[in-house]
mmCIF file of C-alpha atoms in Angstrom:
data_model
loop_
_atom_site.group_PDB
_atom_site.id
_atom_site.type_symbol
_atom_site.label_atom_id
_atom_site.label_comp_id
_atom_site.label_asym_id
_atom_site.label_seq_id
_atom_site.Cartn_x
_atom_site.Cartn_y
_atom_site.Cartn_z
ATOM 1 C CA MET A 21 28.490 13.216 156.021
ATOM 2 C CA ALA A 22 30.069 12.608 152.590
ATOM 3 C CA ARG A 23 29.757 9.171 151.448
ATOM 4 C CA ALA A 24 33.560 8.047 150.644
ATOM 5 C CA SER A 25 32.479 5.260 148.120
ATOM 6 C CA THR A 26 30.819 7.930 145.678
ATOM 7 C CA ALA A 27 33.287 10.628 145.978
ATOM 8 C CA LEU A 28 35.428 11.817 142.883
ATOM 9 C CA PRO A 29 39.015 12.512 143.021
ATOM 10 C CA GLU A 30 39.814 16.086 141.940
ATOM 11 C CA PRO A 31 40.143 16.967 138.097
ATOM 12 C CA GLY A 32 43.388 15.281 137.238
ATOM 13 C CA ARG A 33 45.025 15.070 140.714
ATOM 14 C CA ALA A 34 44.410 13.661 143.899
ATOM 15 C CA ALA A 35 42.075 15.479 146.693
ATOM 16 C CA THR A 36 44.115 18.101 148.323
ATOM 17 C CA GLY A 37 42.666 18.131 151.770
ATOM 18 C CA GLY A 38 40.481 21.568 151.721
ATOM 19 C CA ALA A 39 37.912 22.064 154.437
ATOM 20 C CA LEU A 40 35.041 20.541 152.170
ATOM 21 C CA GLU A 41 37.103 17.628 150.808
ATOM 22 C CA GLY A 42 34.659 14.624 150.239
ATOM 23 C CA LEU A 43 31.797 16.714 149.325
ATOM 24 C CA LEU A 44 30.277 15.908 145.953
ATOM 25 C CA VAL A 45 28.419 18.863 144.289
ATOM 26 C CA ALA A 46 26.111 18.181 141.208
ATOM 27 C CA ASP A 47 26.033 21.727 139.708
ATOM 28 C CA PHE A 48 23.088 22.101 137.220
ATOM 29 C CA SER A 49 23.361 25.839 137.128
ATOM 30 C CA ARG A 50 24.890 28.254 134.650
ATOM 31 C CA VAL A 51 25.454 31.933 134.403
ATOM 32 C CA LEU A 52 26.494 33.668 137.417
ATOM 33 C CA ALA A 53 24.762 32.963 140.766
ATOM 34 C CA GLY A 54 24.995 29.311 140.735
ATOM 35 C CA PRO A 55 28.462 29.115 139.254
ATOM 36 C CA PHE A 56 29.706 31.609 141.548
ATOM 37 C CA ALA A 57 28.414 29.435 144.679
ATOM 38 C CA THR A 58 29.947 26.269 143.105
ATOM 39 C CA GLN A 59 33.232 27.784 142.732
ATOM 40 C CA GLN A 60 33.180 28.678 146.232
ATOM 41 C CA LEU A 61 32.698 25.318 147.182
ATOM 42 C CA ALA A 62 35.227 23.960 144.931
ATOM 43 C CA ASP A 63 38.035 26.247 146.229
ATOM 44 C CA LEU A 64 37.183 25.220 149.601
ATOM 45 C CA GLY A 65 37.716 21.374 148.769
ATOM 46 C CA ALA A 66 34.295 20.100 147.409
ATOM 47 C CA THR A 67 34.370 17.887 144.257
ATOM 48 C CA VAL A 68 31.974 19.890 141.595
ATOM 49 C CA VAL A 69 30.605 18.330 138.574
ATOM 50 C CA LYS A 70 29.504 21.159 136.255
ATOM 51 C CA VAL A 71 26.619 19.702 133.997
ATOM 52 C CA GLU A 72 25.842 21.679 130.826
ATOM 53 C CA SER A 73 23.482 21.136 128.103
ATOM 54 C CA PRO A 74 25.072 20.661 124.531
ATOM 55 C CA ALA A 75 24.773 24.365 123.940
ATOM 56 C CA GLY A 76 26.863 25.080 127.018
ATOM 57 C CA ASP A 77 26.609 27.689 129.867
ATOM 58 C CA GLU A 78 25.748 30.917 128.273
ATOM 59 C CA THR A 79 28.425 32.853 129.510
ATOM 60 C CA ARG A 80 30.887 30.998 127.336
ATOM 61 C CA SER A 81 29.883 33.005 124.542
ATOM 62 C CA TRP A 82 29.498 36.291 126.586
ATOM 63 C CA ALA A 83 32.553 38.199 124.971
ATOM 64 C CA PRO A 84 34.313 40.191 124.462
ATOM 65 C CA PRO A 85 36.404 40.595 126.635
ATOM 66 C CA GLU A 86 37.994 37.055 126.256
ATOM 67 C CA ARG A 87 40.946 35.167 126.911
ATOM 68 C CA ASP A 88 42.579 32.953 124.308
ATOM 69 C CA GLY A 89 39.110 32.779 122.568
ATOM 70 C CA VAL A 90 37.169 32.024 125.992
ATOM 71 C CA SER A 91 34.942 34.458 127.655
ATOM 72 C CA THR A 92 36.707 35.886 130.671
ATOM 73 C CA TYR A 93 33.056 36.008 132.095
ATOM 74 C CA TYR A 94 33.132 32.286 132.051
ATOM 75 C CA LEU A 95 36.825 31.929 133.262
ATOM 76 C CA GLY A 96 36.071 34.131 136.413
ATOM 77 C CA ILE A 97 33.567 31.704 137.930
ATOM 78 C CA ASN A 98 34.267 28.082 137.057
ATOM 79 C CA ARG A 99 37.788 26.808 138.006
ATOM 80 C CA ASN A 100 38.138 23.581 140.067
ATOM 81 C CA LYS A 101 35.110 21.774 138.153
ATOM 82 C CA TYR A 102 34.795 18.782 136.231
ATOM 83 C CA ASP A 103 32.514 19.323 133.549
ATOM 84 C CA VAL A 104 30.160 16.761 131.613
ATOM 85 C CA VAL A 105 27.558 17.460 128.753
ATOM 86 C CA LEU A 106 24.278 15.909 129.564
ATOM 87 C CA ASP A 107 20.930 16.635 127.277
ATOM 88 C CA PHE A 108 18.205 16.213 129.770
ATOM 89 C CA ARG A 109 15.807 15.733 126.602
ATOM 90 C CA ASP A 110 17.708 12.373 126.198
ATOM 91 C CA GLU A 111 16.423 9.506 128.197
ATOM 92 C CA ASP A 112 19.977 8.114 128.831
ATOM 93 C CA ASP A 113 21.420 11.358 129.979
ATOM 94 C CA ARG A 114 18.390 12.153 132.145
ATOM 95 C CA ALA A 115 19.174 8.750 133.895
ATOM 96 C CA ALA A 116 23.017 9.717 134.258
ATOM 97 C CA ALA A 117 21.842 13.156 135.524
ATOM 98 C CA LEU A 118 19.687 11.673 138.248
ATOM 99 C CA GLU A 119 22.560 9.046 138.952
ATOM 100 C CA LEU A 120 25.074 11.940 139.704
ATOM 101 C CA ALA A 121 22.402 13.552 141.940
ATOM 102 C CA SER A 122 21.876 10.251 143.820
ATOM 103 C CA ARG A 123 25.572 10.056 144.616
ATOM 104 C CA ALA A 124 25.795 13.842 145.518
ATOM 105 C CA ASP A 125 25.789 15.608 148.722
ATOM 106 C CA VAL A 126 24.680 18.778 147.148
ATOM 107 C CA VAL A 127 22.563 19.703 144.142
ATOM 108 C CA ILE A 128 22.429 23.505 143.003
ATOM 109 C CA GLU A 129 20.299 24.541 140.118
ATOM 110 C CA ASN A 130 19.007 27.717 139.025
ATOM 111 C CA PHE A 131 16.393 26.820 136.445
ATOM 112 C CA LYS A 132 12.764 28.514 136.708
ATOM 113 C CA PRO A 133 11.115 27.011 139.933
ATOM 114 C CA GLY A 134 9.824 23.723 138.746
ATOM 115 C CA GLY A 135 11.658 23.638 135.494
ATOM 116 C CA LEU A 136 13.342 20.553 136.297
ATOM 117 C CA ALA A 137 10.236 18.488 137.302
ATOM 118 C CA LYS A 138 9.565 17.249 133.829
ATOM 119 C CA PHE A 139 12.879 15.906 133.785
ATOM 120 C CA GLY A 140 12.657 14.149 137.162
ATOM 121 C CA LEU A 141 15.234 16.057 138.631
ATOM 122 C CA ASP A 142 13.596 18.509 140.653
ATOM 123 C CA HIS A 143 14.223 18.319 144.624
ATOM 124 C CA ASP A 144 11.249 15.922 145.451
ATOM 125 C CA SER A 145 12.365 13.386 142.637
ATOM 126 C CA VAL A 146 16.144 13.511 143.712
ATOM 127 C CA ALA A 147 15.283 13.568 147.521
ATOM 128 C CA ALA A 148 13.254 10.198 146.794
ATOM 129 C CA VAL A 149 16.557 8.441 145.684
ATOM 130 C CA ASN A 150 18.688 10.348 147.941
ATOM 131 C CA PRO A 151 17.169 11.418 151.226
ATOM 132 C CA GLY A 152 20.048 12.824 152.596
ATOM 133 C CA ILE A 153 20.541 15.369 149.742
ATOM 134 C CA VAL A 154 21.095 19.043 150.326
ATOM 135 C CA TYR A 155 19.170 20.516 147.286
ATOM 136 C CA ALA A 156 19.724 24.514 146.581
ATOM 137 C CA SER A 157 17.476 26.242 144.140
ATOM 138 C CA ILE A 158 18.232 29.667 142.974
ATOM 139 C CA SER A 159 15.571 31.964 141.347
ATOM 140 C CA GLY A 160 14.957 35.596 140.440
ATOM 141 C CA PHE A 161 11.774 36.069 142.499
ATOM 142 C CA GLY A 162 11.088 32.828 144.457
ATOM 143 C CA SER A 163 8.821 29.952 143.805
ATOM 144 C CA ALA A 164 5.350 31.628 144.603
ATOM 145 C CA GLY A 165 3.853 34.285 142.464
ATOM 146 C CA GLY A 166 7.219 35.361 140.836
ATOM 147 C CA ALA A 167 7.933 31.797 139.689
ATOM 148 C CA SER A 168 7.536 32.585 136.104
ATOM 149 C CA LEU A 169 9.407 35.757 136.104
ATOM 150 C CA PRO A 170 12.979 35.669 134.378
ATOM 151 C CA GLY A 171 15.710 36.276 136.992
ATOM 152 C CA TYR A 172 18.138 38.816 135.648
ATOM 153 C CA ASP A 173 20.299 40.846 137.758
ATOM 154 C CA LEU A 174 19.511 44.224 135.908
ATOM 155 C CA ILE A 175 15.730 43.386 136.276
ATOM 156 C CA VAL A 176 16.230 42.844 140.008
ATOM 157 C CA GLN A 177 18.285 46.133 140.580
ATOM 158 C CA ALA A 178 15.562 47.955 139.078
ATOM 159 C CA MET A 179 12.551 46.188 140.736
ATOM 160 C CA SER A 180 14.005 45.932 144.076
ATOM 161 C CA GLY A 181 14.589 49.651 144.419
ATOM 162 C CA LEU A 182 18.554 49.632 144.068
ATOM 163 C CA MET A 183 18.660 51.564 140.822
ATOM 164 C CA SER A 184 16.440 54.317 142.545
ATOM 165 C CA LEU A 185 19.172 54.962 145.075
ATOM 166 C CA THR A 186 22.119 55.054 142.293
ATOM 167 C CA GLY A 187 22.977 58.188 140.549
ATOM 168 C CA ASP A 188 22.841 61.629 141.039
ATOM 169 C CA PRO A 189 19.818 63.264 142.872
ATOM 170 C CA ASP A 190 18.589 65.009 139.713
ATOM 171 C CA GLY A 191 19.910 62.586 136.903
ATOM 172 C CA PRO A 192 18.712 59.205 135.941
ATOM 173 C CA ALA A 193 18.742 55.929 137.698
ATOM 174 C CA TYR A 194 21.784 53.816 137.292
ATOM 175 C CA ARG A 195 22.641 49.723 137.756
ATOM 176 C CA SER A 196 25.568 48.902 139.754
ATOM 177 C CA GLY A 197 28.428 48.473 137.867
ATOM 178 C CA VAL A 198 28.567 44.938 138.962
ATOM 179 C CA SER A 199 26.046 42.249 138.918
ATOM 180 C CA VAL A 200 25.747 42.554 142.706
ATOM 181 C CA PHE A 201 22.598 40.679 143.414
ATOM 182 C CA ASP A 202 23.825 37.605 141.463
ATOM 183 C CA VAL A 203 26.915 37.646 143.265
ATOM 184 C CA MET A 204 25.113 38.015 146.764
ATOM 185 C CA THR A 205 22.664 35.372 145.927
ATOM 186 C CA GLY A 206 25.424 33.325 145.004
ATOM 187 C CA MET A 207 26.918 33.991 148.629
ATOM 188 C CA GLN A 208 23.579 33.187 150.000
ATOM 189 C CA ALA A 209 23.251 29.960 148.517
ATOM 190 C CA THR A 210 26.741 28.956 149.933
ATOM 191 C CA ILE A 211 25.653 30.059 153.210
ATOM 192 C CA GLY A 212 22.526 28.109 153.235
ATOM 193 C CA ILE A 213 24.396 25.103 151.704
ATOM 194 C CA LEU A 214 26.788 24.853 154.643
ATOM 195 C CA ALA A 215 24.002 25.477 157.075
ATOM 196 C CA ALA A 216 22.314 22.712 155.713
ATOM 197 C CA LEU A 217 25.404 20.483 155.556
ATOM 198 C CA ASP A 218 25.682 21.183 159.178
ATOM 199 C CA HIS A 219 22.312 20.237 159.948
ATOM 200 C CA ARG A 220 22.553 16.989 157.996
ATOM 201 C CA SER A 221 25.827 16.001 159.813
ATOM 202 C CA ARG A 222 23.987 16.338 163.136
ATOM 203 C CA THR A 223 20.534 14.618 162.187
ATOM 204 C CA GLY A 224 20.956 12.889 158.952
ATOM 205 C CA GLU A 225 18.354 14.832 157.384
ATOM 206 C CA GLY A 226 18.786 16.624 154.002
ATOM 207 C CA GLN A 227 16.653 19.658 152.940
ATOM 208 C CA HIS A 228 15.694 21.863 150.282
ATOM 209 C CA VAL A 229 17.532 25.498 150.355
ATOM 210 C CA GLU A 230 15.760 28.217 148.087
ATOM 211 C CA VAL A 231 17.544 31.601 147.550
ATOM 212 C CA ASN A 232 16.113 34.376 145.117
ATOM 213 C CA LEU A 233 17.673 37.176 143.702
ATOM 214 C CA LEU A 234 14.747 39.928 144.985
ATOM 215 C CA SER A 235 14.991 38.489 148.765
ATOM 216 C CA THR A 236 18.696 39.017 148.540
ATOM 217 C CA ALA A 237 18.254 42.426 147.105
ATOM 218 C CA LEU A 238 15.986 43.575 150.018
ATOM 219 C CA ALA A 239 18.121 42.191 152.606
ATOM 220 C CA ALA A 240 21.344 43.327 150.964
ATOM 221 C CA MET A 241 20.125 46.835 150.853
ATOM 222 C CA ALA A 242 20.212 46.700 154.882
ATOM 223 C CA ASN A 243 19.888 50.323 156.192
ATOM 224 C CA HIS A 244 17.961 51.472 153.200
ATOM 225 C CA SER A 245 15.461 48.755 153.319
ATOM 226 C CA SER A 246 15.220 49.384 157.173
ATOM 227 C CA THR A 247 14.800 53.053 156.490
ATOM 228 C CA TYR A 248 11.393 52.153 154.945
ATOM 229 C CA VAL A 249 10.157 49.222 156.799
ATOM 230 C CA ALA A 250 11.170 50.495 160.094
ATOM 231 C CA GLY A 251 10.886 54.423 159.777
ATOM 232 C CA GLY A 252 8.508 54.565 157.021
ATOM 233 C CA SER A 253 10.402 56.692 154.749
ATOM 234 C CA VAL A 254 11.333 55.825 151.321
ATOM 235 C CA PRO A 255 15.299 56.635 150.411
ATOM 236 C CA PHE A 256 16.349 58.534 147.500
ATOM 237 C CA ARG A 257 19.203 58.973 145.271
ATOM 238 C CA MET A 258 21.825 61.053 146.771
ATOM 239 C CA GLY A 259 24.803 60.575 144.415
ATOM 240 C CA ASN A 260 27.783 59.597 146.307
ATOM 241 C CA ALA A 261 26.760 61.085 149.503
ATOM 242 C CA HIS A 262 25.834 59.143 152.530
ATOM 243 C CA PRO A 263 22.190 59.439 154.007
ATOM 244 C CA SER A 264 23.384 59.164 157.687
ATOM 245 C CA LEU A 265 27.146 60.211 157.548
ATOM 246 C CA PHE A 266 29.108 63.284 156.424
ATOM 247 C CA PRO A 267 31.931 63.310 155.122
ATOM 248 C CA TYR A 268 31.572 59.810 153.791
ATOM 249 C CA GLU A 269 32.027 60.534 150.167
ATOM 250 C CA PRO A 270 34.468 61.903 147.226
ATOM 251 C CA LEU A 271 35.568 65.289 147.925
ATOM 252 C CA PRO A 272 38.077 67.278 145.465
ATOM 253 C CA ALA A 273 41.870 67.410 145.946
ATOM 254 C CA SER A 274 43.895 69.878 143.701
ATOM 255 C CA ASP A 275 44.138 67.148 141.000
ATOM 256 C CA GLY A 276 40.946 65.103 141.175
ATOM 257 C CA GLU A 277 38.512 63.469 144.059
ATOM 258 C CA ILE A 278 39.690 61.505 147.242
ATOM 259 C CA ILE A 279 37.179 59.444 149.688
ATOM 260 C CA VAL A 280 37.155 61.059 152.697
ATOM 261 C CA VAL A 281 35.680 59.125 156.145
ATOM 262 C CA ALA A 282 34.736 60.503 159.199
ATOM 263 C CA ALA A 283 32.207 57.991 160.785
ATOM 264 C CA ASN A 284 32.320 59.344 164.476
ATOM 265 C CA ASP A 285 33.219 62.369 166.285
ATOM 266 C CA GLY A 286 36.669 61.277 167.084
ATOM 267 C CA GLN A 287 37.514 60.760 163.454
ATOM 268 C CA PHE A 288 36.017 64.064 162.619
ATOM 269 C CA ARG A 289 38.337 65.854 165.406
ATOM 270 C CA ARG A 290 41.285 64.143 163.690
ATOM 271 C CA LEU A 291 40.213 65.085 160.202
ATOM 272 C CA ALA A 292 39.768 68.758 161.185
ATOM 273 C CA GLU A 293 43.261 68.708 162.930
ATOM 274 C CA ALA A 294 44.673 67.271 159.838
ATOM 275 C CA LEU A 295 43.140 69.950 157.613
ATOM 276 C CA GLY A 296 44.304 72.819 159.743
ATOM 277 C CA LEU A 297 40.936 73.669 160.908
ATOM 278 C CA PRO A 298 40.632 72.133 164.636
ATOM 279 C CA GLU A 299 37.832 74.880 165.525
ATOM 280 C CA LEU A 300 35.450 72.728 163.133
ATOM 281 C CA ALA A 301 35.392 70.073 165.654
ATOM 282 C CA GLU A 302 34.222 72.645 168.281
ATOM 283 C CA ASP A 303 31.587 74.299 166.245
ATOM 284 C CA GLU A 304 28.137 73.342 167.391
ATOM 285 C CA ARG A 305 27.077 72.888 163.799
ATOM 286 C CA PHE A 306 29.613 70.302 163.328
ATOM 287 C CA ALA A 307 30.404 68.716 166.651
ATOM 288 C CA ARG A 308 28.312 65.621 166.425
ATOM 289 C CA THR A 309 27.593 63.320 163.779
ATOM 290 C CA GLU A 310 23.929 64.379 163.325
ATOM 291 C CA ASP A 311 25.138 67.938 163.602
ATOM 292 C CA ARG A 312 27.580 67.182 160.516
ATOM 293 C CA ASN A 313 24.639 65.437 158.703
ATOM 294 C CA ARG A 314 22.189 68.140 158.938
ATOM 295 C CA ASN A 315 24.610 70.811 158.447
ATOM 296 C CA ARG A 316 26.681 69.270 155.666
ATOM 297 C CA GLY A 317 25.806 72.262 153.005
ATOM 298 C CA GLU A 318 27.700 74.423 155.401
ATOM 299 C CA LEU A 319 30.441 72.036 156.215
ATOM 300 C CA ARG A 320 31.413 70.930 152.643
ATOM 301 C CA PRO A 321 32.676 74.033 151.221
ATOM 302 C CA LEU A 322 35.069 74.514 154.357
ATOM 303 C CA LEU A 323 36.395 70.885 153.520
ATOM 304 C CA VAL A 324 36.702 71.425 150.022
ATOM 305 C CA GLU A 325 38.692 74.769 150.275
ATOM 306 C CA ALA A 326 41.183 72.939 152.805
ATOM 307 C CA LEU A 327 41.568 69.892 150.632
ATOM 308 C CA ALA A 328 42.585 72.154 147.703
ATOM 309 C CA ALA A 329 46.099 72.886 149.263
ATOM 310 C CA HIS A 330 47.362 69.229 148.118
ATOM 311 C CA THR A 331 46.953 66.400 145.523
ATOM 312 C CA ILE A 332 45.290 63.179 146.090
ATOM 313 C CA GLY A 333 48.582 61.287 146.726
ATOM 314 C CA GLU A 334 49.612 63.853 149.471
ATOM 315 C CA TRP A 335 46.397 63.911 151.417
ATOM 316 C CA PHE A 336 46.447 60.012 151.230
ATOM 317 C CA ASP A 337 49.624 60.029 153.008
ATOM 318 C CA LEU A 338 48.678 62.920 155.540
ATOM 319 C CA LEU A 339 45.269 61.772 156.307
ATOM 320 C CA THR A 340 46.270 58.174 156.744
ATOM 321 C CA GLU A 341 49.020 59.225 159.123
ATOM 322 C CA ALA A 342 46.546 60.871 160.950
ATOM 323 C CA GLY A 343 44.146 57.954 161.149
ATOM 324 C CA ILE A 344 41.585 58.827 158.972
ATOM 325 C CA ALA A 345 39.926 56.475 156.344
ATOM 326 C CA CYS A 346 40.511 57.825 152.844
ATOM 327 C CA GLY A 347 41.559 56.749 149.382
ATOM 328 C CA PRO A 348 41.754 57.418 145.449
ATOM 329 C CA ILE A 349 39.159 56.345 143.275
ATOM 330 C CA ASN A 350 40.849 53.876 141.308
ATOM 331 C CA THR A 351 40.075 51.737 138.297
ATOM 332 C CA ILE A 352 40.134 47.824 138.576
ATOM 333 C CA ASP A 353 43.655 47.746 137.550
ATOM 334 C CA GLY A 354 44.603 50.247 140.527
ATOM 335 C CA GLY A 355 42.672 48.139 142.911
ATOM 336 C CA VAL A 356 44.743 44.881 141.922
ATOM 337 C CA ALA A 357 47.734 46.795 142.197
ATOM 338 C CA LEU A 358 47.013 48.093 145.737
ATOM 339 C CA ALA A 359 45.979 44.605 147.016
ATOM 340 C CA GLU A 360 49.341 43.525 145.615
ATOM 341 C CA ARG A 361 51.029 46.339 147.474
ATOM 342 C CA LEU A 362 49.411 44.972 150.781
ATOM 343 C CA GLY A 363 50.782 41.797 150.376
ATOM 344 C CA LEU A 364 47.298 40.293 149.617
ATOM 345 C CA GLU A 365 48.390 38.229 146.617
ATOM 346 C CA PRO A 366 45.047 38.764 144.919
ATOM 347 C CA VAL A 367 46.139 36.888 141.588
ATOM 348 C CA VAL A 368 46.601 33.196 141.488
ATOM 349 C CA SER A 369 47.657 31.215 138.301
ATOM 350 C CA VAL A 370 45.201 28.104 137.932
ATOM 351 C CA GLY A 371 46.218 25.135 135.856
ATOM 352 C CA ASP A 372 49.671 24.457 134.421
ATOM 353 C CA GLY A 373 51.453 25.091 130.948
ATOM 354 C CA ASP A 374 49.340 26.649 128.232
ATOM 355 C CA ARG A 375 46.370 26.123 129.984
ATOM 356 C CA ALA A 376 47.251 28.196 133.067
ATOM 357 C CA VAL A 377 44.471 31.178 133.631
ATOM 358 C CA PRO A 378 45.435 34.174 135.977
ATOM 359 C CA MET A 379 42.349 34.341 138.503
ATOM 360 C CA ILE A 380 41.535 36.302 141.459
ATOM 361 C CA ARG A 381 42.098 34.633 144.757
ATOM 362 C CA ASN A 382 39.418 33.093 147.051
ATOM 363 C CA PRO A 383 38.888 36.001 149.590
ATOM 364 C CA ILE A 384 38.599 33.468 152.524
ATOM 365 C CA ARG A 385 41.996 32.448 154.429
ATOM 366 C CA PHE A 386 42.283 29.374 156.476
ATOM 367 C CA SER A 387 45.119 28.351 158.697
ATOM 368 C CA ARG A 388 44.712 24.861 158.338
ATOM 369 C CA THR A 389 42.758 23.971 155.166
ATOM 370 C CA PRO A 390 43.557 26.757 152.266
ATOM 371 C CA ALA A 391 41.703 27.424 149.359
ATOM 372 C CA ARG A 392 42.722 25.200 146.416
ATOM 373 C CA TYR A 393 43.586 26.270 142.786
ATOM 374 C CA ASP A 394 43.960 22.933 141.131
ATOM 375 C CA SER A 395 42.456 23.090 137.664
ATOM 376 C CA PRO A 396 41.065 25.889 135.417
ATOM 377 C CA PRO A 397 37.840 26.513 134.064
ATOM 378 C CA PRO A 398 36.946 23.367 131.609
ATOM 379 C CA ALA A 399 36.231 23.316 128.512
ATOM 380 C CA LEU A 400 32.780 22.099 127.428
ATOM 381 C CA GLY A 401 32.514 18.384 128.061
ATOM 382 C CA GLU A 402 35.786 18.081 128.827
ATOM 383 C CA HIS A 403 35.318 15.188 131.280
ATOM 384 C CA ASP A 404 32.629 13.343 129.472
ATOM 385 C CA THR A 405 34.283 10.193 129.415
ATOM 386 C CA LEU A 406 35.366 10.261 132.521
ATOM 387 C CA ILE A 407 32.243 11.286 134.479
ATOM 388 C CA ARG A 408 29.946 9.038 131.982
ATOM 389 C CA GLY A 409 32.352 6.004 132.915
ATOM 390 C CA TRP A 410 32.217 6.359 136.710
ATOM 391 C CA LEU A 411 28.239 6.874 136.617
ATOM 392 C CA ALA A 412 28.122 3.617 134.552
ATOM 393 C CA ARG A 413 29.964 1.645 137.437
ATOM 394 C CA PRO A 414 28.289 0.394 140.539
ATOM 395 C CA ILE A 415 28.172 2.837 143.435
ATOM 396 C CA ALA A 416 30.352 0.468 145.598
ATOM 397 C CA GLN A 417 33.435 1.153 143.377
ATOM 398 C CA GLU A 418 35.670 4.033 143.892
ATOM 399 C CA GLY A 419 35.786 7.230 141.838
ATOM 400 C CA PRO A 420 36.783 7.135 138.067
ATOM 401 C CA HIS A 421 40.539 6.578 138.455
ATOM 402 C CA ALA A 422 40.009 3.496 140.138
#
């Protein structure tokens, strides 16, 4: 349970009743996985204090692109947070950091494993003064044999095997267009933290939660990882094709490519009828999922010939009407526009006046405790005076605005 005497109000305003209201998070992380996790917690009502070195989070300088001189990379993952600069090489700042951790419900960090021990801010040191702490550590390759390896998403995409699956069969391996394992590891950290908090609410016990990019990658590759560990086969690059389903890929219409999916026999029957080729669903070469998969070389040209009769937009309407999953290949602006047309309200304005920043809405919807969008990503050290003053006061006192 959160300790009300230690809880901070939200930056510049009263607490807003989110699902995690009253939880205090000391965020010693930087770059992507950690800040992504703490933004999730902040959106859901937790009070997050982002601790930065005097140099600041590296992503502040990862530009272009930028908005009003601030990296859009940094802006995308740091809303709803306090910000304080603490130099762990300085004795007083180390003491302030430990005091923050001693008052917190959650600490999250992504230093190299063991990297905070020299500052007395590792799990064991923090747990000694705050036994109920949920302490989350994020690394690239875990705290055993991979502890010394730097954990960049691109490196893990390569070493995990993901890049061997991405690209044309006869072409070079490609990285994902998104730092997919950083984001997924941030999600795993959030899940681990929430599970540990639930355990603490029932037992009073804190614990150390560890996640790493490589383990996340192997789990996230799901059916491909299972192909190897359970089936004994090593998956390989297939371009946009799916190893177990067809059609499940881009196919050419008269003016470009459209994604077409028929994931079971009923869907394929409807697709064949919509294409004016109902006989395909009765053809023994294509009647079942496994038949279509094995005979895709014969089926694909038949589908391509039929799809040439209409444009992407026309097929989208026709196939959607027939209950077939399909869609154009959009750029990001098209994806945002689609979400707007569907009423998902994907963009929210965070902050007020000149400091307001348009950001992507938290994807989780709650019927009682909605996500909040109180404050824009903070400037470096924006809340130094506030946080340092609060940490200097006895713990029995209320938050910094008291």
